[in-house]
XYZ file of C-alpha atoms in Angstrom:
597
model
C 2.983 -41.502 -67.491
C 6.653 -42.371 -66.754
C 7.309 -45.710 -65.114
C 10.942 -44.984 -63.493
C 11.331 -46.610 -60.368
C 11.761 -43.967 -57.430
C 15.394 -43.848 -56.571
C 15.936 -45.585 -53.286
C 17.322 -43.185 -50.986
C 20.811 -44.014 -48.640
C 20.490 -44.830 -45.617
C 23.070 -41.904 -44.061
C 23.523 -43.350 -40.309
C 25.831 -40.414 -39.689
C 23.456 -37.532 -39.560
C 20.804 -39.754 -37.892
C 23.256 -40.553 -35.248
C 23.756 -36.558 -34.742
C 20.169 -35.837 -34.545
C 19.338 -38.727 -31.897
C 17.825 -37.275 -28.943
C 20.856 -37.844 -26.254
C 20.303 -38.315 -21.927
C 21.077 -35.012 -20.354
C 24.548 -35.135 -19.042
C 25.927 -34.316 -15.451
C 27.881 -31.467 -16.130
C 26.630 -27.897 -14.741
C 24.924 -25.240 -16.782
C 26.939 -21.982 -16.507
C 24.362 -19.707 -15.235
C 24.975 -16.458 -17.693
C 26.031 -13.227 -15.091
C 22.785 -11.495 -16.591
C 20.148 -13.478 -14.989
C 22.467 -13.095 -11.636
C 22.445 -9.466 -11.746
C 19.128 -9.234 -12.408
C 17.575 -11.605 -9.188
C 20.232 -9.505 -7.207
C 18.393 -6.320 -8.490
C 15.057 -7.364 -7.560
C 16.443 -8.209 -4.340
C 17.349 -5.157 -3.300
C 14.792 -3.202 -4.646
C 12.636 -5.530 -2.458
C 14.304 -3.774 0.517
C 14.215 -6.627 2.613
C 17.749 -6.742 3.305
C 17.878 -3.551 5.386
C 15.130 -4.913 7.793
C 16.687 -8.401 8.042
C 20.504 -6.467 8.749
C 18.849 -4.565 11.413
C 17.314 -6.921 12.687
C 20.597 -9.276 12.621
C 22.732 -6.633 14.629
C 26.523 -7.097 14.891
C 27.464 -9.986 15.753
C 30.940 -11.804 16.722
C 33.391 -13.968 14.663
C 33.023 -14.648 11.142
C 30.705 -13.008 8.642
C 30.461 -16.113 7.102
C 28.396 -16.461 3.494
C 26.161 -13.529 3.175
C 22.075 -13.767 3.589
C 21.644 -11.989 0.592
C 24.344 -13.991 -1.547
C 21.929 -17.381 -0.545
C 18.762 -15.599 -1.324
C 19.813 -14.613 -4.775
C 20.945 -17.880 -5.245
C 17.577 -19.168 -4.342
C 15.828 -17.199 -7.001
C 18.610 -18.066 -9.460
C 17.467 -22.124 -8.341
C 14.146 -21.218 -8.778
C 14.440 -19.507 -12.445
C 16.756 -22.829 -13.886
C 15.368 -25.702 -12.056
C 12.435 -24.764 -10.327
C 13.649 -25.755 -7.103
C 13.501 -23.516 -3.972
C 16.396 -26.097 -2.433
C 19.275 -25.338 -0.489
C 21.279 -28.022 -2.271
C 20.423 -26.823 -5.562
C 21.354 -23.064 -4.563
C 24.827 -24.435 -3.358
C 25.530 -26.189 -6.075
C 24.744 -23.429 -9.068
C 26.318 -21.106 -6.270
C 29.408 -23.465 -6.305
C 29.834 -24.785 -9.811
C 27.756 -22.494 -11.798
C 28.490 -19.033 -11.351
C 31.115 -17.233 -12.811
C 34.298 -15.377 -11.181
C 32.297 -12.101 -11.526
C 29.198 -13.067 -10.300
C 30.526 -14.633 -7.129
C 32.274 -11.764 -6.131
C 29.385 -9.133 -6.738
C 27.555 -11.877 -4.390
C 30.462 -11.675 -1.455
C 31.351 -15.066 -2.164
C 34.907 -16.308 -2.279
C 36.200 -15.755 -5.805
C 37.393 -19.011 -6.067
C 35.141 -21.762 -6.009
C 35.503 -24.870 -3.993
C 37.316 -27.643 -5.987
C 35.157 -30.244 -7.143
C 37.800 -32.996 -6.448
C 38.276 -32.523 -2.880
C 35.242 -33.604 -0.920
C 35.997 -31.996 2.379
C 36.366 -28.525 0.897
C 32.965 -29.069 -0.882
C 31.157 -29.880 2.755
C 32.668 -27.000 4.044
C 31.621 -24.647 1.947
C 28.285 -26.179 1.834
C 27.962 -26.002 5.298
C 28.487 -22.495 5.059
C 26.092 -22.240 2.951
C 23.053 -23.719 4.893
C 24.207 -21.889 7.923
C 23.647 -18.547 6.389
C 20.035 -19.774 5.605
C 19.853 -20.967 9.282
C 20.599 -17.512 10.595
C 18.017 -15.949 8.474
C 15.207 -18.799 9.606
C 16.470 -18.690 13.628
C 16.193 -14.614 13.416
C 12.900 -14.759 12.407
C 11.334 -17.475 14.237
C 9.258 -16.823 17.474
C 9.192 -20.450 18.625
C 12.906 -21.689 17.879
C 13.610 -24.750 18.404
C 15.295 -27.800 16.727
C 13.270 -28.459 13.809
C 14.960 -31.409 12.859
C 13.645 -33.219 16.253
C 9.803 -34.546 16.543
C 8.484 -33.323 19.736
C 5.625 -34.446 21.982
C 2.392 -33.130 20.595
C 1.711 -30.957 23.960
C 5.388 -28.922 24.002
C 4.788 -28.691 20.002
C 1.346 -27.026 20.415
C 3.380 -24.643 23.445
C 5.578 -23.438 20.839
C 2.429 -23.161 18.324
C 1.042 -20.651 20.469
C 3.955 -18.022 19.534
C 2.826 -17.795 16.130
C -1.086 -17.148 17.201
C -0.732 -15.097 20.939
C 0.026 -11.214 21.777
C 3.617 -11.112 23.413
C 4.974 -7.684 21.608
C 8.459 -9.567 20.727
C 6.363 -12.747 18.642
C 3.799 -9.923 17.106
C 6.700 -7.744 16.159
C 8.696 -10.949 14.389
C 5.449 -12.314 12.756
C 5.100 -8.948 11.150
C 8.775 -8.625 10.012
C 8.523 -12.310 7.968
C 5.590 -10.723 6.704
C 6.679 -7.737 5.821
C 9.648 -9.619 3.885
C 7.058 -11.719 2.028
C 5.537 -8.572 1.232
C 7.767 -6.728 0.024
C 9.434 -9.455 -2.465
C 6.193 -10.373 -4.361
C 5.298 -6.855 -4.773
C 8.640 -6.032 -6.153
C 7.575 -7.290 -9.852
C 4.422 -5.700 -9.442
C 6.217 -2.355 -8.564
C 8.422 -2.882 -11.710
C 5.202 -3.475 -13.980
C 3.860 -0.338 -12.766
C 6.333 1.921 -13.354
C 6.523 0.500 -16.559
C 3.571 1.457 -17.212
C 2.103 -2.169 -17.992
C -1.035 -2.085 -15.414
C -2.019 1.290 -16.739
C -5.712 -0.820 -17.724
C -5.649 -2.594 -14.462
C -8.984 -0.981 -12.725
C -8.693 -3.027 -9.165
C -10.559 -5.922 -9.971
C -8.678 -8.804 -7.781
C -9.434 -12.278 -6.961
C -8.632 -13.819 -3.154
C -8.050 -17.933 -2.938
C -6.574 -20.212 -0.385
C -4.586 -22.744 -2.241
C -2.808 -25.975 -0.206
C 1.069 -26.073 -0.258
C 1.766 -29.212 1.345
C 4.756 -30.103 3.096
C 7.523 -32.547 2.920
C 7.365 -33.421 6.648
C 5.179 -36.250 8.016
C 1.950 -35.874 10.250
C 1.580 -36.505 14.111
C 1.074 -39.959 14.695
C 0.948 -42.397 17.795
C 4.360 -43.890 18.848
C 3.819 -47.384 18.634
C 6.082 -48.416 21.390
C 4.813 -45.578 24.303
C 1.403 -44.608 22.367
C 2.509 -41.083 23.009
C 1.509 -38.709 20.508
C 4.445 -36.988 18.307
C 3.821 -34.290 16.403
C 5.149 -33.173 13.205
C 8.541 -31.247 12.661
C 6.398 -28.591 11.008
C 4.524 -27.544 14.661
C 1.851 -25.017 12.889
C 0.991 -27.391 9.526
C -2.162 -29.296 9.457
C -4.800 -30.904 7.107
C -5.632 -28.566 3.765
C -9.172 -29.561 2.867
C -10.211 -28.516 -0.476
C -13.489 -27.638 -1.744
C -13.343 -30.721 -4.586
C -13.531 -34.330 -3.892
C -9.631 -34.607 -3.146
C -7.872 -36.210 -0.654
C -6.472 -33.063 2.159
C -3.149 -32.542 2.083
C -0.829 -31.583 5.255
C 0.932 -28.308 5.391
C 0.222 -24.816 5.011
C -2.465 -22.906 3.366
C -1.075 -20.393 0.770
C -3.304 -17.009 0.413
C -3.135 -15.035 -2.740
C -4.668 -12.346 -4.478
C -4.471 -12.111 -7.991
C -4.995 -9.242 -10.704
C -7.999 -9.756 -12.660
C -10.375 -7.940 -14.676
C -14.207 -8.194 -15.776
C -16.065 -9.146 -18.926
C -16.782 -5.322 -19.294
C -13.162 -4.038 -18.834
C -10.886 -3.684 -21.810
C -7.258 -3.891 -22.193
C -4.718 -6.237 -20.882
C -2.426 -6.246 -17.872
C -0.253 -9.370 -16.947
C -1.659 -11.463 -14.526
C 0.282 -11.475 -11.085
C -0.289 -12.599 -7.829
C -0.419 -8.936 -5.451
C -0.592 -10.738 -2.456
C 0.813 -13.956 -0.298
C 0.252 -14.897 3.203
C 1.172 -18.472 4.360
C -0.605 -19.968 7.428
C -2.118 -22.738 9.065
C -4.448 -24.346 7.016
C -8.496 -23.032 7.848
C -6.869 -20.534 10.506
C -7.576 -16.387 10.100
C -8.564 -16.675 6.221
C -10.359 -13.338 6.598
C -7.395 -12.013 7.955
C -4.443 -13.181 5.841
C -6.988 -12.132 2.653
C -7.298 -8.424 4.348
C -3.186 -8.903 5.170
C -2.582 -9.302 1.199
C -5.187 -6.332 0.385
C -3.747 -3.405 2.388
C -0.230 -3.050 1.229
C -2.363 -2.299 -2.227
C -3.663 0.944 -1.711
C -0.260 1.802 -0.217
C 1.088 1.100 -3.753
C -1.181 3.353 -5.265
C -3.531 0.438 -7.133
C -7.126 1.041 -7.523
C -9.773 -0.906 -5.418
C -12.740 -2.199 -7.472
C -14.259 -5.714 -6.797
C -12.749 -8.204 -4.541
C -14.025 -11.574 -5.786
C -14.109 -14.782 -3.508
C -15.357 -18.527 -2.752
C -17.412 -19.698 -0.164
C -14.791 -20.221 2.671
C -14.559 -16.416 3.022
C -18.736 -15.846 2.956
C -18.297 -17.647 6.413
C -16.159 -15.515 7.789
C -17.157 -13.228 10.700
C -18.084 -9.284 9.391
C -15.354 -8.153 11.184
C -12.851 -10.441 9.777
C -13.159 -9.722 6.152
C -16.267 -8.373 4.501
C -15.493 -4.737 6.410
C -12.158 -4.069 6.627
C -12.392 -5.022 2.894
C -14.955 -2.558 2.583
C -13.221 -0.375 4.303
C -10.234 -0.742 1.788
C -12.849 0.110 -1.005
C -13.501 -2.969 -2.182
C -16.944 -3.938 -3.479
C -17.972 -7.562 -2.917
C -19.271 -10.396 -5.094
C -19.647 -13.839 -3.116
C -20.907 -16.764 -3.706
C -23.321 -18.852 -1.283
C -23.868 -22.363 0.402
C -27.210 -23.826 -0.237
C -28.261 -23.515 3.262
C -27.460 -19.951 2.720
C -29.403 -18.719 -0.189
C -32.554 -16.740 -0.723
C -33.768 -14.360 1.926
C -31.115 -14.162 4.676
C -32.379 -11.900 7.284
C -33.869 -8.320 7.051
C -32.883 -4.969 8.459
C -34.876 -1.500 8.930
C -37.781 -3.871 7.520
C -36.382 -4.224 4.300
C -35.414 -7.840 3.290
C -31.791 -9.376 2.469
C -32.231 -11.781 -0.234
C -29.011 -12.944 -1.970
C -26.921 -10.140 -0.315
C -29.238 -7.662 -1.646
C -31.383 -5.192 0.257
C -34.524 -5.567 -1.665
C -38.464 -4.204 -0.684
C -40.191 -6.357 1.859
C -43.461 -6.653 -0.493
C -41.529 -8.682 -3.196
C -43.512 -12.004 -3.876
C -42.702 -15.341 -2.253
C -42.307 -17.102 -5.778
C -39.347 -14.435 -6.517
C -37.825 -13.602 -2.938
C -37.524 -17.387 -2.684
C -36.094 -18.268 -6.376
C -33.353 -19.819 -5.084
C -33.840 -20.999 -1.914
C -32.529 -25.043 -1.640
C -30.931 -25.040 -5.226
C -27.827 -26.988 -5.162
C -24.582 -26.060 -6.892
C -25.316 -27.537 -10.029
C -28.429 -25.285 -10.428
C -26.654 -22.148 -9.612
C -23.839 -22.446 -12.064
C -26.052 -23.900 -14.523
C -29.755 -22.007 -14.761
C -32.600 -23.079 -15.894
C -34.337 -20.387 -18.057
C -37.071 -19.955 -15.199
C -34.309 -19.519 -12.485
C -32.871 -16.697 -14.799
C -36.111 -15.213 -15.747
C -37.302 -15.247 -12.087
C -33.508 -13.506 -11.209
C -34.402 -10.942 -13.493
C -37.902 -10.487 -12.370
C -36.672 -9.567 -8.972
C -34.710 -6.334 -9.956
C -37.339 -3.659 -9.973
C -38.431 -4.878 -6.270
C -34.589 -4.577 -4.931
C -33.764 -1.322 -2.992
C -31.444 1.088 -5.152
C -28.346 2.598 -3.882
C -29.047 6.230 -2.920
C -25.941 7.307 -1.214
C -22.480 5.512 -1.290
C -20.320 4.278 2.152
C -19.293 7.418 3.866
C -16.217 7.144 6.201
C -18.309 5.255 9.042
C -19.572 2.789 6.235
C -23.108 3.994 6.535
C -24.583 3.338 3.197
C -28.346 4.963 2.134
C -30.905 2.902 0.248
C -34.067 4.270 -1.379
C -37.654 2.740 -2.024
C -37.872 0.975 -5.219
C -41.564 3.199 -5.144
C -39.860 6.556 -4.320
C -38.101 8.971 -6.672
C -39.031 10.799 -9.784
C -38.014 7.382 -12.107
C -39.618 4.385 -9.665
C -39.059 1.018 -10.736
C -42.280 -0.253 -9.006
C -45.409 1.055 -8.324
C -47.011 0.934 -4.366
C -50.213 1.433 -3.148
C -48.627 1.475 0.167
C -46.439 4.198 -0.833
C -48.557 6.161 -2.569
C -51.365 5.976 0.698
C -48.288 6.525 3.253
C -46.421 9.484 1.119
C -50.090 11.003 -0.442
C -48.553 10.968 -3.795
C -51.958 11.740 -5.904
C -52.922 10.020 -9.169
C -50.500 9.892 -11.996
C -51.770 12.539 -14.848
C -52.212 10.392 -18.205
C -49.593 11.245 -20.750
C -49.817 10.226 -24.430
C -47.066 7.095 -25.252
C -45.614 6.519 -28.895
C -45.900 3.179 -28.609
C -43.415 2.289 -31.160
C -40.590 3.892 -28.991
C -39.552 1.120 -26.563
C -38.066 3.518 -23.836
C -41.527 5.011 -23.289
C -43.179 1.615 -23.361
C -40.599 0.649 -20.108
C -41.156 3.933 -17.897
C -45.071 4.081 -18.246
C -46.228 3.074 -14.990
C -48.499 0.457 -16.608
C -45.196 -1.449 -17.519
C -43.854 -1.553 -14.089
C -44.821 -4.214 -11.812
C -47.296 -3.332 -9.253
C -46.777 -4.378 -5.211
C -49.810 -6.214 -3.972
C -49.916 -5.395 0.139
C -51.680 -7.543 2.200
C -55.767 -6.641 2.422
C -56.069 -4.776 4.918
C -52.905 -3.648 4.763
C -51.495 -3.000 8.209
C -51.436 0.514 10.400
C -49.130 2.750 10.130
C -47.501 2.430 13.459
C -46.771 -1.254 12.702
C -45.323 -0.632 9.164
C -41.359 -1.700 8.681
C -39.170 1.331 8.144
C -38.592 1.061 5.041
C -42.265 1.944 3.649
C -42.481 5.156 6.602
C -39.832 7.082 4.624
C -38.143 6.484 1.269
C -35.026 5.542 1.891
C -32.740 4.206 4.909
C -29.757 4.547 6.427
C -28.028 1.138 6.332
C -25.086 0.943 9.122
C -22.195 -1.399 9.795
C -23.929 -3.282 12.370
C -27.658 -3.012 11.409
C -27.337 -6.143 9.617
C -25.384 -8.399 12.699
C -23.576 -11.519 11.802
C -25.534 -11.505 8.149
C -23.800 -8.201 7.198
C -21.071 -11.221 5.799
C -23.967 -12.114 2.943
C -24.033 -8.590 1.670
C -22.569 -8.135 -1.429
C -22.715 -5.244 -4.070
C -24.012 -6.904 -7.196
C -27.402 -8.475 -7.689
C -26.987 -12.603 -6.959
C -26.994 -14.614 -10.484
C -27.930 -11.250 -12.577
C -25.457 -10.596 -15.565
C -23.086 -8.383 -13.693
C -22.710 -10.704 -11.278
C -21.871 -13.145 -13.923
C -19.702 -11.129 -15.752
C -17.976 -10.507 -12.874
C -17.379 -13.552 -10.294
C -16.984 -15.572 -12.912
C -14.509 -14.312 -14.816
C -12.354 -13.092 -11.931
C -12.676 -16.540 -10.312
C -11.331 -18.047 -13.519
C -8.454 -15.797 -13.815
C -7.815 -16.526 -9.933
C -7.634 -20.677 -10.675
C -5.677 -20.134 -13.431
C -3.024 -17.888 -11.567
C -3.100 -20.772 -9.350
C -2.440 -23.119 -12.037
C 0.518 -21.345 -13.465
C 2.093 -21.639 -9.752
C 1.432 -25.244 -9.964
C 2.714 -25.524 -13.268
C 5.212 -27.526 -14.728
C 8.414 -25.155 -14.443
C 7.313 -23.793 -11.197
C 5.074 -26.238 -8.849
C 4.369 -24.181 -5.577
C 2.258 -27.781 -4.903
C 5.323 -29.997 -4.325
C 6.556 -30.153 -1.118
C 10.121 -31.663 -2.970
C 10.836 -28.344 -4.098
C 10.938 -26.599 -0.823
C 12.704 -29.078 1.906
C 13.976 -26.692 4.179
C 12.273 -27.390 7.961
C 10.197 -24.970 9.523
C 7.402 -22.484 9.143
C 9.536 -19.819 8.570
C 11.807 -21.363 5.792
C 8.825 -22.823 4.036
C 7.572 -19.227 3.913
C 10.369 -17.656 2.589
C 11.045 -20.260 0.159
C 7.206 -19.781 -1.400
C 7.540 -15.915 -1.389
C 10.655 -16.535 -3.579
C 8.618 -19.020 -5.337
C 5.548 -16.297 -6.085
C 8.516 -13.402 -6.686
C 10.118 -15.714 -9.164
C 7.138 -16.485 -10.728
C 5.842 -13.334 -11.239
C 8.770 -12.337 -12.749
C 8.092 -14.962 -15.197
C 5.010 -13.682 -15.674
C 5.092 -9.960 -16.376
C 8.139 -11.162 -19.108
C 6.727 -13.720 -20.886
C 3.306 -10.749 -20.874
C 5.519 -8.293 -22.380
C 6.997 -10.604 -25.421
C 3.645 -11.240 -26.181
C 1.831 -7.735 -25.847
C 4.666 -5.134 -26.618
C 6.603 -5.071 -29.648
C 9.876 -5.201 -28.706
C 10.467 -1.857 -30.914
C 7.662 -0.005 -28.704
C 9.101 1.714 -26.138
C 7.446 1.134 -22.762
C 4.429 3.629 -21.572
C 5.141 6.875 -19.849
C 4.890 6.457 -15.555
C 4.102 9.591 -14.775
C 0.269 9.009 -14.735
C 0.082 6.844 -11.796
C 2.299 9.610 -9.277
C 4.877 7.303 -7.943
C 7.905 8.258 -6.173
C 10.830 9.195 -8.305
C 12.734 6.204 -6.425
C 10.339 3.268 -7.371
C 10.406 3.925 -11.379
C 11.444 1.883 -13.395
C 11.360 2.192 -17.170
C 14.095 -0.225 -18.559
C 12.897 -2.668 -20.901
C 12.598 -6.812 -20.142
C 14.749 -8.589 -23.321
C 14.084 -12.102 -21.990
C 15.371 -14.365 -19.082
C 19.006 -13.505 -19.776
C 18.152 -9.416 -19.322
C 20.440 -7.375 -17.642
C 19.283 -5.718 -14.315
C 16.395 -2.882 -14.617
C 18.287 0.379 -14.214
C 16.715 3.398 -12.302
């Protein structure tokens, strides 16, 4: 064993001094002309430009800074610093574009020198007014947003983004067709890609707050009049959790998601975004973000959502989505659960049709369970769940184009799952011949009748004239408005059975975590800091940039991680899209070059 002393090493102050972590220093980043060119691409695939030109006219003097030289600058804020700011846009715009990329943008070639002050606020100014144009064009209640009104002309100029005039509709439709069109752009790309080729319709719908930087009415102290807020059409967000609300808008999206039972990946994206007053038309703004969809060409499968959206009127959400051809799965309040109401005589009992014979101890298994109990079961709340399946009316005929659907007798049929005496009196279906079983062979075991459960009508049973529909003939016709108000219960999978499981759970999963990725740390739709401009109609543009941005993120950072970068990208001929909206290049990071057609 040797004894030498270790060798005591130098201290070398030189290369420690090199590796010291260092403050970040104020000079620009040069934003590379790639990443330019490519936010200017997705711009104008968008097509938004051509609706906000013609809607922008000729007008006289100056041209000043283009809209869509501020707009790609935007995007370009939002991809470096996560800021939707006008500053921040000016600034890269100024300082950190090149020669090249200013003049592809229509701005002056030269940029402003940094040394003289007075050239910098002009050009800045310039800059902001450009923005103003877009905002003032699109606004039905312009006004000076930068002033706090009295509460009672604020909620006049409210009304214009809620009443019917035909010039406030037709603008209300054009910001949202511009909203549109710029969050589905990344989902067009991903498609003709062919990356959403396993994508099978599944999507979750959430309201998520995005508050504002602007301050809530409050009481003038020295006239106790009541001053509202510069943002006229904010208010309180209250969130399901414990949280304090938060003032500003309400920000609806729909995310693509998939179930336990599908395979394959797609990246996840948001499909959908409609901003609006928070707790105001959340059927509506859900159904806003689901049509433009099947326009696309996307299947419709499942449309998963909370508990805000099970309160909604029929003919707010849970039809037109049907409609759409979306199947339901909702969740329930506990003043809502167990049976619900009833219809041609047959029972609804957790948004199921279901045989109005089943016992009490099932039909009422979860009837005043709280929230922990649901997402928790006991194993005698799932074994009752399961218990009630045979007893729940099977679909016979899907929705036709009225949304008539036809259920059938659990006791009817060559294959019942229940056996009747009701059924077999009303329908004179004779005695069931014996037939020899092989015990040992399960599936013969479960279709003997002696294995089925066995309805137990009251004794005496009732006449026949006074029997509920359901038990007169074997199946019914279930329409639109047999069910009333309570057709908003009615869902397509049984309540707390497996599928249902396997599918609200994991779509509601994928939808918070969508949500968490836009409240992330390098892009935070949540802080009001990143989007200052004034005015409902800035703040929306700002977060559809914010969502377009980020879902640009999102189908890139899905392709480093699920496609070789050797593998070329899958065919697009499968899903029939026009010619015009392929788009086969392939992503090589944030500094890509522009897609090319």
């Amino acid at each position: 064993m040797s004894t030498a002393k270790p060798r005591a090493w130098p201290p070398r102050t030189t290369r420690a001094r090199t590796t010291r972590p260092r403050p970040p220093t104020k000079q620009t980043a040069q934003i590379p002309d790639a990443v330019v060119s490519h936010y200017a691409r997705l711009l104008d695939d968008s097509g938004i430009m051509p609706l906000i030109d013609a809607e922008l006219g000729p007008r006289p003097g100056p041209t000043g800074v283009p809209i869509r030289a501020v707009l790609v600058c935007l995007m370009v804020s939002i991809h470096h610093s996560g800021k939707a700011t006008l500053a921040e846009a000016w600034r890269l715009a100024a300082f950190s574009l090149s020669r090249t990329s200013r003049e592809q943008l229509g701005l002056d070639a030269d940029r402003p020198p940094a040394d003289d002050p007075h050239a910098c606020l002009a050009d800045n100014r310039r800059f902001y007014r450009a923005f103003d144009r877009l905002t003032s064009l699109l606004d039905p209640a312009r006004h000076d947003r930068r002033t706090r009104l009295p509460q009672h002309q604020a909620d006049l100029l409210a009304t214009a983004w809620q009443d019917t005039d035909p010039d406030h509709t037709r603008k209300r439709e054009l910001l949202q067709d511009i909203v549109t069109a710029l969050v589905l752009t990344p989902v067009r790309w991903a498609k003709g890609r062919g990356y959403l080729r396993h994508f099978r319709g599944d999507v979750g719908i959430d309201t998520t707050a995005t508050p504002v930087f602007a301050r809530p009415p409050h009481v003038r102290r020295s006239t106790g009049e009541l001053i509202a807020s510069t943002e006229i059409t904010a208010g309180w967000h209250h969130s399901a959790g414990n949280g304090p609300p938060e003032y500003g808008y309400s920000a609806t999206l729909t995310v693509a998601a998939r179930t336990r039972s599908v395979l394959g990946s797609f990246p996840q994206l948001a499909l959908g975004l409609v901003l609006d007053t928070p707790h105001k038309r959340i059927g509506a703004d859900a159904i806003t973000t689901l049509r433009p969809l099947a326009e696309l060409g996307l299947p419709a499968a499942f449309a998963v959502v909370d508990r805000a959206y099970t309160d909604q009127q029929p003919a707010h959400f849970a039809q037109p989505a049907r409609e759409l051809g979306y199947k339901l799965a909702l969740d329930y309040k506990v003043d809502q659960r167990g049976v619900q109401g009833s219809a041609h005589g047959a029972l609804l009992i957790d948004g199921s049709p279901a045989c109005p014979l089943m016992p009490a101890r099932l039909a009422q298994a979860t009837t005043g369970l709280d929230d922990t109990a649901i997402r928790t079961p006991s194993e005698e709340l799932t074994a009752l769940i399961a218990a009630r399946e045979p007893y729940l009316l099977r679909l016979k005929q899907s929705a036709n184009t009225g949304g008539s659907i036809r259920f059938q007798c659990p006791a009817a049929g060559t294959s019942p799952s229940v056996t009747c005496p009701r059924f077999d009196r009303l329908h004179q279906r004779g005695p069931i011949r014996a037939t020899a079983v092989d015990l040992t062979d399960a599936r013969q075991r479960a279709a003997h009748v002696a294995a089925k459960p066995r309805v137990l009508p009251p004794a005496p049973d009732h006449k026949t004239r006074d029997l509920p529909k359901i038990c007169h003939q074997q199946t019914i016709t279930l329409h639109p408005g047999d069910l009333g108000h309570l057709d908003k219960f009615r869902q397509d999978l049984a309540y707390l059975s497996p599928s249902w499981r396997g599918t609200y759970s994991t779509v509601r999963a994928m939808t918070e975590g969508l949500n968490g990725r836009l409240k992330g740390h390098d892009l935070d739709l949540s802080d009001p800091k990143n989007r200052l401009a004034h005015g409902r109609v800035a703040q929306t543009i700002l977060a559809a940039l914010l969502v377009a941005v980020a879902n640009d993120h999102f189908l890139d950072q899905w392709r480093h991680t699920h496609q070789p970068p050797d593998e070329p990208d899958a065919s697009a001929e499968t899903f029939e899209i026009p010619a015009e909206h392929l788009d086969r290049s392939p992503l090589t990071g944030r500094s890509r070059p522009p897609p090319v057609p």
